[in-house]
PDB file of C-alpha atoms in Angstrom:
ATOM      1  CA  MET A   1      -9.153 -12.548  36.624  1.00  0.00           C
ATOM      2  CA  THR A   2      -5.816 -11.365  35.220  1.00  0.00           C
ATOM      3  CA  ASN A   3      -3.733  -9.658  37.901  1.00  0.00           C
ATOM      4  CA  ILE A   4      -1.551  -6.985  36.332  1.00  0.00           C
ATOM      5  CA  ALA A   5       1.332  -5.446  38.283  1.00  0.00           C
ATOM      6  CA  ILE A   6       2.641  -2.062  37.136  1.00  0.00           C
ATOM      7  CA  CYS A   7       6.073  -0.702  38.009  1.00  0.00           C
ATOM      8  CA  ALA A   8       8.340   1.954  36.496  1.00  0.00           C
ATOM      9  CA  PRO A   9      11.855   0.712  35.722  1.00  0.00           C
ATOM     10  CA  ALA A  10      12.846   4.003  34.078  1.00  0.00           C
ATOM     11  CA  THR A  11      10.922   7.252  34.670  1.00  0.00           C
ATOM     12  CA  PRO A  12       7.904   8.127  36.826  1.00  0.00           C
ATOM     13  CA  ILE A  13       4.268   8.647  36.000  1.00  0.00           C
ATOM     14  CA  THR A  14       1.672  10.812  37.723  1.00  0.00           C
ATOM     15  CA  ARG A  15      -1.311   9.880  39.859  1.00  0.00           C
ATOM     16  CA  GLU A  16      -3.542  11.346  37.156  1.00  0.00           C
ATOM     17  CA  GLN A  17      -2.104   8.889  34.634  1.00  0.00           C
ATOM     18  CA  SER A  18      -2.608   5.900  36.931  1.00  0.00           C
ATOM     19  CA  ASP A  19      -6.155   7.071  37.740  1.00  0.00           C
ATOM     20  CA  ALA A  20      -6.936   7.215  34.024  1.00  0.00           C
ATOM     21  CA  LEU A  21      -5.799   3.630  33.485  1.00  0.00           C
ATOM     22  CA  GLU A  22      -7.669   2.368  36.528  1.00  0.00           C
ATOM     23  CA  ALA A  23     -10.851   4.064  35.299  1.00  0.00           C
ATOM     24  CA  LEU A  24     -10.467   2.507  31.833  1.00  0.00           C
ATOM     25  CA  VAL A  25      -9.944  -0.979  33.258  1.00  0.00           C
ATOM     26  CA  ALA A  26     -12.843  -0.655  35.689  1.00  0.00           C
ATOM     27  CA  ALA A  27     -15.216   0.541  32.967  1.00  0.00           C
ATOM     28  CA  GLU A  28     -14.267  -1.802  30.151  1.00  0.00           C
ATOM     29  CA  PHE A  29     -12.170  -4.719  31.399  1.00  0.00           C
ATOM     30  CA  PRO A  30     -13.730  -6.277  34.500  1.00  0.00           C
ATOM     31  CA  GLY A  31     -11.631  -9.407  33.961  1.00  0.00           C
ATOM     32  CA  HIS A  32      -8.438  -7.474  34.711  1.00  0.00           C
ATOM     33  CA  ARG A  33      -7.156  -5.995  37.940  1.00  0.00           C
ATOM     34  CA  VAL A  34      -4.275  -3.491  37.949  1.00  0.00           C
ATOM     35  CA  THR A  35      -1.969  -2.755  40.879  1.00  0.00           C
ATOM     36  CA  PHE A  36       0.442   0.177  40.728  1.00  0.00           C
ATOM     37  CA  HIS A  37       3.596   0.031  42.817  1.00  0.00           C
ATOM     38  CA  ASP A  38       4.132   3.227  44.845  1.00  0.00           C
ATOM     39  CA  GLN A  39       7.549   3.413  43.219  1.00  0.00           C
ATOM     40  CA  CYS A  40       5.867   4.502  39.957  1.00  0.00           C
ATOM     41  CA  PHE A  41       5.295   7.960  41.458  1.00  0.00           C
ATOM     42  CA  GLU A  42       8.668   8.501  43.100  1.00  0.00           C
ATOM     43  CA  ARG A  43      11.402  10.651  41.638  1.00  0.00           C
ATOM     44  CA  ALA A  44      15.162  10.669  42.008  1.00  0.00           C
ATOM     45  CA  GLY A  45      16.344  13.190  39.466  1.00  0.00           C
ATOM     46  CA  HIS A  46      15.405  11.805  36.056  1.00  0.00           C
ATOM     47  CA  PHE A  47      14.402   8.400  37.405  1.00  0.00           C
ATOM     48  CA  ALA A  48      11.416   6.849  39.185  1.00  0.00           C
ATOM     49  CA  GLY A  49      13.493   6.278  42.289  1.00  0.00           C
ATOM     50  CA  ASP A  50      17.164   5.365  42.370  1.00  0.00           C
ATOM     51  CA  ASP A  51      18.461   2.206  40.708  1.00  0.00           C
ATOM     52  CA  LEU A  52      18.016   0.039  43.806  1.00  0.00           C
ATOM     53  CA  ARG A  53      14.460   1.244  44.351  1.00  0.00           C
ATOM     54  CA  ARG A  54      13.471   0.586  40.746  1.00  0.00           C
ATOM     55  CA  LEU A  55      15.139  -2.823  40.774  1.00  0.00           C
ATOM     56  CA  SER A  56      13.496  -3.792  44.064  1.00  0.00           C
ATOM     57  CA  ALA A  57      10.030  -2.792  42.857  1.00  0.00           C
ATOM     58  CA  LEU A  58      10.411  -4.782  39.650  1.00  0.00           C
ATOM     59  CA  LEU A  59      11.621  -7.875  41.501  1.00  0.00           C
ATOM     60  CA  GLU A  60       8.894  -7.562  44.115  1.00  0.00           C
ATOM     61  CA  PHE A  61       6.213  -7.775  41.444  1.00  0.00           C
ATOM     62  CA  ALA A  62       7.978 -10.183  39.068  1.00  0.00           C
ATOM     63  CA  ASN A  63       8.708 -12.711  41.824  1.00  0.00           C
ATOM     64  CA  ASP A  64       5.220 -12.524  43.349  1.00  0.00           C
ATOM     65  CA  PRO A  65       3.091 -15.505  42.215  1.00  0.00           C
ATOM     66  CA  ALA A  66      -0.095 -13.473  42.787  1.00  0.00           C
ATOM     67  CA  PHE A  67       0.527 -11.513  39.574  1.00  0.00           C
ATOM     68  CA  ASP A  68       0.153 -12.789  36.009  1.00  0.00           C
ATOM     69  CA  VAL A  69       1.532  -9.761  34.145  1.00  0.00           C
ATOM     70  CA  VAL A  70       4.181  -7.119  34.760  1.00  0.00           C
ATOM     71  CA  TRP A  71       3.383  -3.998  32.759  1.00  0.00           C
ATOM     72  CA  PHE A  72       6.002  -1.273  32.569  1.00  0.00           C
ATOM     73  CA  ALA A  73       4.421   2.095  33.350  1.00  0.00           C
ATOM     74  CA  LYS A  74       6.509   4.314  31.080  1.00  0.00           C
ATOM     75  CA  GLY A  75       9.635   4.510  28.966  1.00  0.00           C
ATOM     76  CA  GLY A  76      12.108   7.334  29.161  1.00  0.00           C
ATOM     77  CA  TYR A  77      15.647   6.320  30.059  1.00  0.00           C
ATOM     78  CA  GLY A  78      16.798   4.008  32.815  1.00  0.00           C
ATOM     79  CA  SER A  79      15.742   0.380  32.346  1.00  0.00           C
ATOM     80  CA  ASN A  80      19.184  -0.566  31.060  1.00  0.00           C
ATOM     81  CA  ARG A  81      20.709   0.283  34.448  1.00  0.00           C
ATOM     82  CA  ILE A  82      18.787  -2.490  36.209  1.00  0.00           C
ATOM     83  CA  ALA A  83      17.968  -5.060  33.504  1.00  0.00           C
ATOM     84  CA  GLN A  84      20.853  -7.488  34.035  1.00  0.00           C
ATOM     85  CA  ALA A  85      20.525  -7.423  37.819  1.00  0.00           C
ATOM     86  CA  ALA A  86      16.782  -7.986  37.505  1.00  0.00           C
ATOM     87  CA  VAL A  87      16.900 -11.111  35.341  1.00  0.00           C
ATOM     88  CA  ALA A  88      19.657 -12.571  37.536  1.00  0.00           C
ATOM     89  CA  GLN A  89      17.357 -12.430  40.588  1.00  0.00           C
ATOM     90  CA  MET A  90      14.048 -13.575  39.120  1.00  0.00           C
ATOM     91  CA  ASN A  91      12.488 -16.715  40.577  1.00  0.00           C
ATOM     92  CA  ARG A  92      10.242 -19.460  39.254  1.00  0.00           C
ATOM     93  CA  ALA A  93       7.121 -17.299  39.520  1.00  0.00           C
ATOM     94  CA  ALA A  94       8.769 -14.632  37.360  1.00  0.00           C
ATOM     95  CA  ARG A  95       9.261 -17.199  34.609  1.00  0.00           C
ATOM     96  CA  THR A  96       5.509 -17.675  34.149  1.00  0.00           C
ATOM     97  CA  LYS A  97       4.640 -14.015  33.593  1.00  0.00           C
ATOM     98  CA  THR A  98       3.975 -11.778  30.619  1.00  0.00           C
ATOM     99  CA  TYR A  99       6.087  -8.590  30.475  1.00  0.00           C
ATOM    100  CA  ILE A 100       4.768  -5.669  28.441  1.00  0.00           C
ATOM    101  CA  GLY A 101       6.280  -2.370  27.309  1.00  0.00           C
ATOM    102  CA  PHE A 102       8.253  -0.770  24.509  1.00  0.00           C
ATOM    103  CA  SER A 103      10.777   1.996  23.836  1.00  0.00           C
ATOM    104  CA  ASP A 104      13.218   2.091  26.787  1.00  0.00           C
ATOM    105  CA  ALA A 105      11.516  -1.005  28.225  1.00  0.00           C
ATOM    106  CA  GLY A 106      13.124  -2.843  25.320  1.00  0.00           C
ATOM    107  CA  TYR A 107      16.219  -3.315  27.486  1.00  0.00           C
ATOM    108  CA  LEU A 108      14.203  -5.444  29.875  1.00  0.00           C
ATOM    109  CA  LEU A 109      12.262  -7.227  27.138  1.00  0.00           C
ATOM    110  CA  ALA A 110      15.555  -8.148  25.470  1.00  0.00           C
ATOM    111  CA  ALA A 111      17.172  -9.410  28.671  1.00  0.00           C
ATOM    112  CA  LEU A 112      14.068 -11.415  29.580  1.00  0.00           C
ATOM    113  CA  TYR A 113      13.831 -12.912  26.103  1.00  0.00           C
ATOM    114  CA  ARG A 114      17.507 -13.836  26.115  1.00  0.00           C
ATOM    115  CA  GLU A 115      17.124 -15.652  29.440  1.00  0.00           C
ATOM    116  CA  ARG A 116      13.785 -17.215  28.409  1.00  0.00           C
ATOM    117  CA  ILE A 117      11.988 -15.669  31.343  1.00  0.00           C
ATOM    118  CA  GLY A 118       8.261 -15.342  30.732  1.00  0.00           C
ATOM    119  CA  GLN A 119       6.849 -13.781  27.573  1.00  0.00           C
ATOM    120  CA  SER A 120       8.224 -10.470  26.356  1.00  0.00           C
ATOM    121  CA  VAL A 121       5.667  -8.307  24.553  1.00  0.00           C
ATOM    122  CA  HIS A 122       6.036  -5.014  22.707  1.00  0.00           C
ATOM    123  CA  GLY A 123       2.952  -3.019  23.612  1.00  0.00           C
ATOM    124  CA  HIS A 124       1.714   0.379  24.713  1.00  0.00           C
ATOM    125  CA  MET A 125       2.123   1.482  28.332  1.00  0.00           C
ATOM    126  CA  PRO A 126      -0.116   2.954  31.079  1.00  0.00           C
ATOM    127  CA  VAL A 127       1.405   6.442  30.773  1.00  0.00           C
ATOM    128  CA  SER A 128      -0.763   7.038  27.690  1.00  0.00           C
ATOM    129  CA  ALA A 129      -4.123   6.411  29.349  1.00  0.00           C
ATOM    130  CA  ARG A 130      -5.210  10.072  29.482  1.00  0.00           C
ATOM    131  CA  SER A 131      -5.476  10.623  25.716  1.00  0.00           C
ATOM    132  CA  GLU A 132      -8.118   9.089  23.453  1.00  0.00           C
ATOM    133  CA  GLY A 133      -5.516   7.705  21.068  1.00  0.00           C
ATOM    134  CA  GLY A 134      -3.470   6.359  23.948  1.00  0.00           C
ATOM    135  CA  LYS A 135      -6.522   4.642  25.406  1.00  0.00           C
ATOM    136  CA  GLU A 136      -7.130   2.802  22.152  1.00  0.00           C
ATOM    137  CA  ALA A 137      -3.509   1.615  22.048  1.00  0.00           C
ATOM    138  CA  ILE A 138      -3.856   0.427  25.647  1.00  0.00           C
ATOM    139  CA  ARG A 139      -7.113  -1.345  24.800  1.00  0.00           C
ATOM    140  CA  ARG A 140      -5.198  -3.419  22.236  1.00  0.00           C
ATOM    141  CA  VAL A 141      -2.923  -4.649  25.011  1.00  0.00           C
ATOM    142  CA  LEU A 142      -5.760  -5.397  27.425  1.00  0.00           C
ATOM    143  CA  ARG A 143      -7.780  -7.178  24.743  1.00  0.00           C
ATOM    144  CA  TRP A 144      -4.771  -9.273  23.799  1.00  0.00           C
ATOM    145  CA  LEU A 145      -4.434 -10.318  27.425  1.00  0.00           C
ATOM    146  CA  GLU A 146      -8.033 -11.565  27.148  1.00  0.00           C
ATOM    147  CA  GLY A 147      -7.147 -13.624  24.066  1.00  0.00           C
ATOM    148  CA  ASP A 148      -8.323 -11.153  21.410  1.00  0.00           C
ATOM    149  CA  THR A 149      -5.640 -11.034  18.695  1.00  0.00           C
ATOM    150  CA  SER A 150      -7.167  -8.149  16.699  1.00  0.00           C
ATOM    151  CA  GLY A 151      -4.581  -5.704  18.085  1.00  0.00           C
ATOM    152  CA  LEU A 152      -1.565  -7.678  16.926  1.00  0.00           C
ATOM    153  CA  GLU A 153       0.800  -6.337  14.273  1.00  0.00           C
ATOM    154  CA  PRO A 154      -0.940  -7.511  11.072  1.00  0.00           C
ATOM    155  CA  SER A 155       2.140  -9.083   9.493  1.00  0.00           C
ATOM    156  CA  LEU A 156       2.627 -11.663  12.262  1.00  0.00           C
ATOM    157  CA  ASP A 157       2.048 -15.098  10.783  1.00  0.00           C
ATOM    158  CA  GLY A 158       2.386 -17.357  13.838  1.00  0.00           C
ATOM    159  CA  VAL A 159       5.115 -19.305  12.040  1.00  0.00           C
ATOM    160  CA  THR A 160       8.149 -17.009  11.954  1.00  0.00           C
ATOM    161  CA  PRO A 161       9.360 -15.653  15.315  1.00  0.00           C
ATOM    162  CA  ALA A 162       9.347 -11.881  15.666  1.00  0.00           C
ATOM    163  CA  ALA A 163      10.708  -9.168  17.926  1.00  0.00           C
ATOM    164  CA  ALA A 164      10.142  -5.414  18.032  1.00  0.00           C
ATOM    165  CA  PHE A 165      12.403  -2.661  19.335  1.00  0.00           C
ATOM    166  CA  ASN A 166      13.003   1.041  19.348  1.00  0.00           C
ATOM    167  CA  LEU A 167      15.964   1.447  16.990  1.00  0.00           C
ATOM    168  CA  ILE A 168      18.327   3.318  19.310  1.00  0.00           C
ATOM    169  CA  THR A 169      17.478   0.985  22.189  1.00  0.00           C
ATOM    170  CA  LEU A 170      18.332  -2.066  20.093  1.00  0.00           C
ATOM    171  CA  ALA A 171      21.563  -0.448  18.909  1.00  0.00           C
ATOM    172  CA  MET A 172      22.584   0.112  22.545  1.00  0.00           C
ATOM    173  CA  ILE A 173      21.733  -3.499  23.448  1.00  0.00           C
ATOM    174  CA  ALA A 174      23.664  -5.024  20.549  1.00  0.00           C
ATOM    175  CA  GLY A 175      26.966  -6.469  21.699  1.00  0.00           C
ATOM    176  CA  THR A 176      25.993  -6.473  25.388  1.00  0.00           C
ATOM    177  CA  PRO A 177      25.040  -9.402  27.650  1.00  0.00           C
ATOM    178  CA  MET A 178      21.387  -8.363  27.287  1.00  0.00           C
ATOM    179  CA  MET A 179      21.228  -9.052  23.550  1.00  0.00           C
ATOM    180  CA  PRO A 180      19.022 -12.039  22.661  1.00  0.00           C
ATOM    181  CA  ASP A 181      19.663 -14.292  19.694  1.00  0.00           C
ATOM    182  CA  LEU A 182      17.403 -13.000  16.927  1.00  0.00           C
ATOM    183  CA  THR A 183      18.555 -15.478  14.299  1.00  0.00           C
ATOM    184  CA  GLY A 184      15.655 -16.377  12.019  1.00  0.00           C
ATOM    185  CA  HIS A 185      13.392 -13.668  13.436  1.00  0.00           C
ATOM    186  CA  VAL A 186      11.478 -10.938  11.670  1.00  0.00           C
ATOM    187  CA  LEU A 187      12.850  -7.836  13.365  1.00  0.00           C
ATOM    188  CA  MET A 188      10.646  -4.752  13.599  1.00  0.00           C
ATOM    189  CA  VAL A 189      12.163  -1.384  14.484  1.00  0.00           C
ATOM    190  CA  GLU A 190      10.755   2.094  15.081  1.00  0.00           C
ATOM    191  CA  GLU A 191      12.177   5.452  16.137  1.00  0.00           C
ATOM    192  CA  VAL A 192      11.190   8.814  17.548  1.00  0.00           C
ATOM    193  CA  SER A 193      12.887  12.221  17.858  1.00  0.00           C
ATOM    194  CA  GLU A 194      16.087  11.292  16.021  1.00  0.00           C
ATOM    195  CA  HIS A 195      17.596  13.076  13.014  1.00  0.00           C
ATOM    196  CA  MET A 196      17.483  11.098   9.795  1.00  0.00           C
ATOM    197  CA  TYR A 197      21.276  10.857   9.750  1.00  0.00           C
ATOM    198  CA  SER A 198      21.064   9.324  13.219  1.00  0.00           C
ATOM    199  CA  VAL A 199      18.599   6.721  11.944  1.00  0.00           C
ATOM    200  CA  ASP A 200      21.133   5.867   9.242  1.00  0.00           C
ATOM    201  CA  ARG A 201      23.943   5.674  11.808  1.00  0.00           C
ATOM    202  CA  LEU A 202      21.940   3.320  14.018  1.00  0.00           C
ATOM    203  CA  PHE A 203      21.271   1.010  11.082  1.00  0.00           C
ATOM    204  CA  PHE A 204      25.007   1.105  10.289  1.00  0.00           C
ATOM    205  CA  HIS A 205      25.820  -0.160  13.764  1.00  0.00           C
ATOM    206  CA  LEU A 206      23.174  -2.878  13.687  1.00  0.00           C
ATOM    207  CA  ALA A 207      24.255  -4.039  10.247  1.00  0.00           C
ATOM    208  CA  GLY A 208      27.573  -5.054  11.789  1.00  0.00           C
ATOM    209  CA  THR A 209      26.129  -6.818  14.816  1.00  0.00           C
ATOM    210  CA  LEU A 210      22.824  -8.506  13.939  1.00  0.00           C
ATOM    211  CA  PRO A 211      22.628 -12.218  13.127  1.00  0.00           C
ATOM    212  CA  ARG A 212      20.970 -13.640  10.039  1.00  0.00           C
ATOM    213  CA  LEU A 213      17.397 -12.380  10.199  1.00  0.00           C
ATOM    214  CA  ALA A 214      14.351 -13.752   8.402  1.00  0.00           C
ATOM    215  CA  GLY A 215      13.562 -10.172   7.465  1.00  0.00           C
ATOM    216  CA  LEU A 216      13.183  -6.621   8.720  1.00  0.00           C
ATOM    217  CA  ARG A 217      10.106  -4.419   8.948  1.00  0.00           C
ATOM    218  CA  LEU A 218      10.195  -0.691   9.568  1.00  0.00           C
ATOM    219  CA  GLY A 219       7.725   0.855  11.963  1.00  0.00           C
ATOM    220  CA  TYR A 220       6.876   4.513  12.372  1.00  0.00           C
ATOM    221  CA  VAL A 221       9.705   7.039  12.469  1.00  0.00           C
ATOM    222  CA  THR A 222       8.160  10.110  14.081  1.00  0.00           C
ATOM    223  CA  ASP A 223       9.021  13.604  15.294  1.00  0.00           C
ATOM    224  CA  VAL A 224      12.182  13.779  13.192  1.00  0.00           C
ATOM    225  CA  PRO A 225      14.028  17.015  14.060  1.00  0.00           C
ATOM    226  CA  GLU A 226      14.776  19.423  11.233  1.00  0.00           C
ATOM    227  CA  ASN A 227      18.446  19.420  10.303  1.00  0.00           C
ATOM    228  CA  TYR A 228      20.357  22.290   8.726  1.00  0.00           C
ATOM    229  CA  VAL A 229      20.599  20.243   5.528  1.00  0.00           C
ATOM    230  CA  GLU A 230      18.329  17.539   4.141  1.00  0.00           C
ATOM    231  CA  PHE A 231      19.758  14.041   4.556  1.00  0.00           C
ATOM    232  CA  GLY A 232      18.542  13.053   1.101  1.00  0.00           C
ATOM    233  CA  GLN A 233      16.993   9.720   2.057  1.00  0.00           C
ATOM    234  CA  ASN A 234      13.842   9.000   4.006  1.00  0.00           C
ATOM    235  CA  GLU A 235      13.526   6.295   6.637  1.00  0.00           C
ATOM    236  CA  GLU A 236      12.414   3.628   4.198  1.00  0.00           C
ATOM    237  CA  ASP A 237      15.279   4.423   1.820  1.00  0.00           C
ATOM    238  CA  ILE A 238      17.654   3.978   4.754  1.00  0.00           C
ATOM    239  CA  ALA A 239      16.100   0.695   5.862  1.00  0.00           C
ATOM    240  CA  ARG A 240      16.251  -0.719   2.345  1.00  0.00           C
ATOM    241  CA  PHE A 241      19.882   0.394   1.939  1.00  0.00           C
ATOM    242  CA  TRP A 242      21.076  -1.350   5.098  1.00  0.00           C
ATOM    243  CA  CYS A 243      18.968  -4.442   4.482  1.00  0.00           C
ATOM    244  CA  ASP A 244      20.713  -4.773   1.128  1.00  0.00           C
ATOM    245  CA  ARG A 245      24.077  -4.396   2.875  1.00  0.00           C
ATOM    246  CA  MET A 246      23.142  -7.102   5.402  1.00  0.00           C
ATOM    247  CA  GLY A 247      21.606  -9.423   2.837  1.00  0.00           C
ATOM    248  CA  VAL A 248      18.347  -9.333   4.828  1.00  0.00           C
ATOM    249  CA  PRO A 249      14.950  -9.168   3.104  1.00  0.00           C
ATOM    250  CA  TYR A 250      13.188  -5.847   3.605  1.00  0.00           C
ATOM    251  CA  LEU A 251       9.580  -6.838   4.234  1.00  0.00           C
ATOM    252  CA  GLY A 252       7.905  -3.429   4.285  1.00  0.00           C
ATOM    253  CA  ARG A 253       6.286  -1.457   7.078  1.00  0.00           C
ATOM    254  CA  ALA A 254       5.047  -2.457  10.511  1.00  0.00           C
ATOM    255  CA  GLU A 255       2.403  -0.727  12.623  1.00  0.00           C
ATOM    256  CA  ILE A 256       4.597  -0.103  15.651  1.00  0.00           C
ATOM    257  CA  GLY A 257       6.030   3.070  17.107  1.00  0.00           C
ATOM    258  CA  HIS A 258       5.522   6.076  19.325  1.00  0.00           C
ATOM    259  CA  THR A 259       1.997   6.690  18.048  1.00  0.00           C
ATOM    260  CA  SER A 260      -1.496   5.651  19.068  1.00  0.00           C
ATOM    261  CA  ALA A 261      -1.440   3.198  16.132  1.00  0.00           C
ATOM    262  CA  ASN A 262       1.170   1.107  17.975  1.00  0.00           C
ATOM    263  CA  ARG A 263       0.327  -2.607  17.688  1.00  0.00           C
ATOM    264  CA  VAL A 264       1.122  -5.552  19.938  1.00  0.00           C
ATOM    265  CA  VAL A 265       4.114  -7.770  19.079  1.00  0.00           C
ATOM    266  CA  PRO A 266       4.783 -10.792  21.295  1.00  0.00           C
ATOM    267  CA  PHE A 267       8.405 -11.856  21.036  1.00  0.00           C
ATOM    268  CA  GLY A 268       8.873 -15.245  19.449  1.00  0.00           C
ATOM    269  CA  LEU A 269       5.655 -16.653  18.066  1.00  0.00           C
ATOM    270  CA  ALA A 270       2.432 -14.680  18.432  1.00  0.00           C
ATOM    271  CA  SER A 271      -0.145 -16.215  20.735  1.00  0.00           C
ATOM    272  CA  PRO A 272      -2.345 -14.927  23.554  1.00  0.00           C
ATOM    273  CA  PRO A 273      -0.928 -15.689  26.998  1.00  0.00           C
ATOM    274  CA  ALA A 274      -2.107 -18.830  28.743  1.00  0.00           C
ATOM    275  CA  ARG A 275      -3.967 -18.243  31.993  1.00  0.00           C
ATOM    276  CA  THR A 276      -4.652 -20.816  34.694  1.00  0.00           C
TER     277      THR A 276
END
């Protein structure tokens, strides 16, 4: 039995969304058990509870040896406000866990990876359990937790370490105490709801801060707002341009992003989590 703890370090989810995930797990994944923290449903303005409440819920589950996995319920904005405090207070039990999320949860995945706490994993989140496409993305995560690697990003080779981030999240992490050392990694980035000029600007910032990468892959760039004038380059043109500037190999596309096609990317070297 894999005991999965779910908390919301950024924004809240609804009871309907948690019910949908619980129904999916009960019907298809009897080897998993999910536990939602009550904090997932609280609201303090934009956030799922104030900073202290979100931090306390995360630490409660991360430091509890009864749980194998901490799964972040939803993205949004807010994980950055508690990430450093969280990793500073995690105990030995927290260091054995798998932590799963993407988008805004990248702040926590980065901080955890930097401090070598558990296994950080880019993967879909419980908030998507009500849609058919979202369910399939969630199934990839749950199958991977069972040892099934079919839902991994296809380019992972098990030899070169990898990491995956939302582009604007990574740009905000760069230069902060949460930034892990990605030297020698294949970096995968994706974006949603940003103008194309903003995508270019984010690559500009990262080009001046990233270490020597093994290569870069571009995930999905979706829901791009219409600007008053065409930027003149698409997302792949932009990625190639800045890879050339950095002297980093552009390796092509990755199947990650804010879509139901989102694949699983364990940070470091890809392998199913060990369970005792």
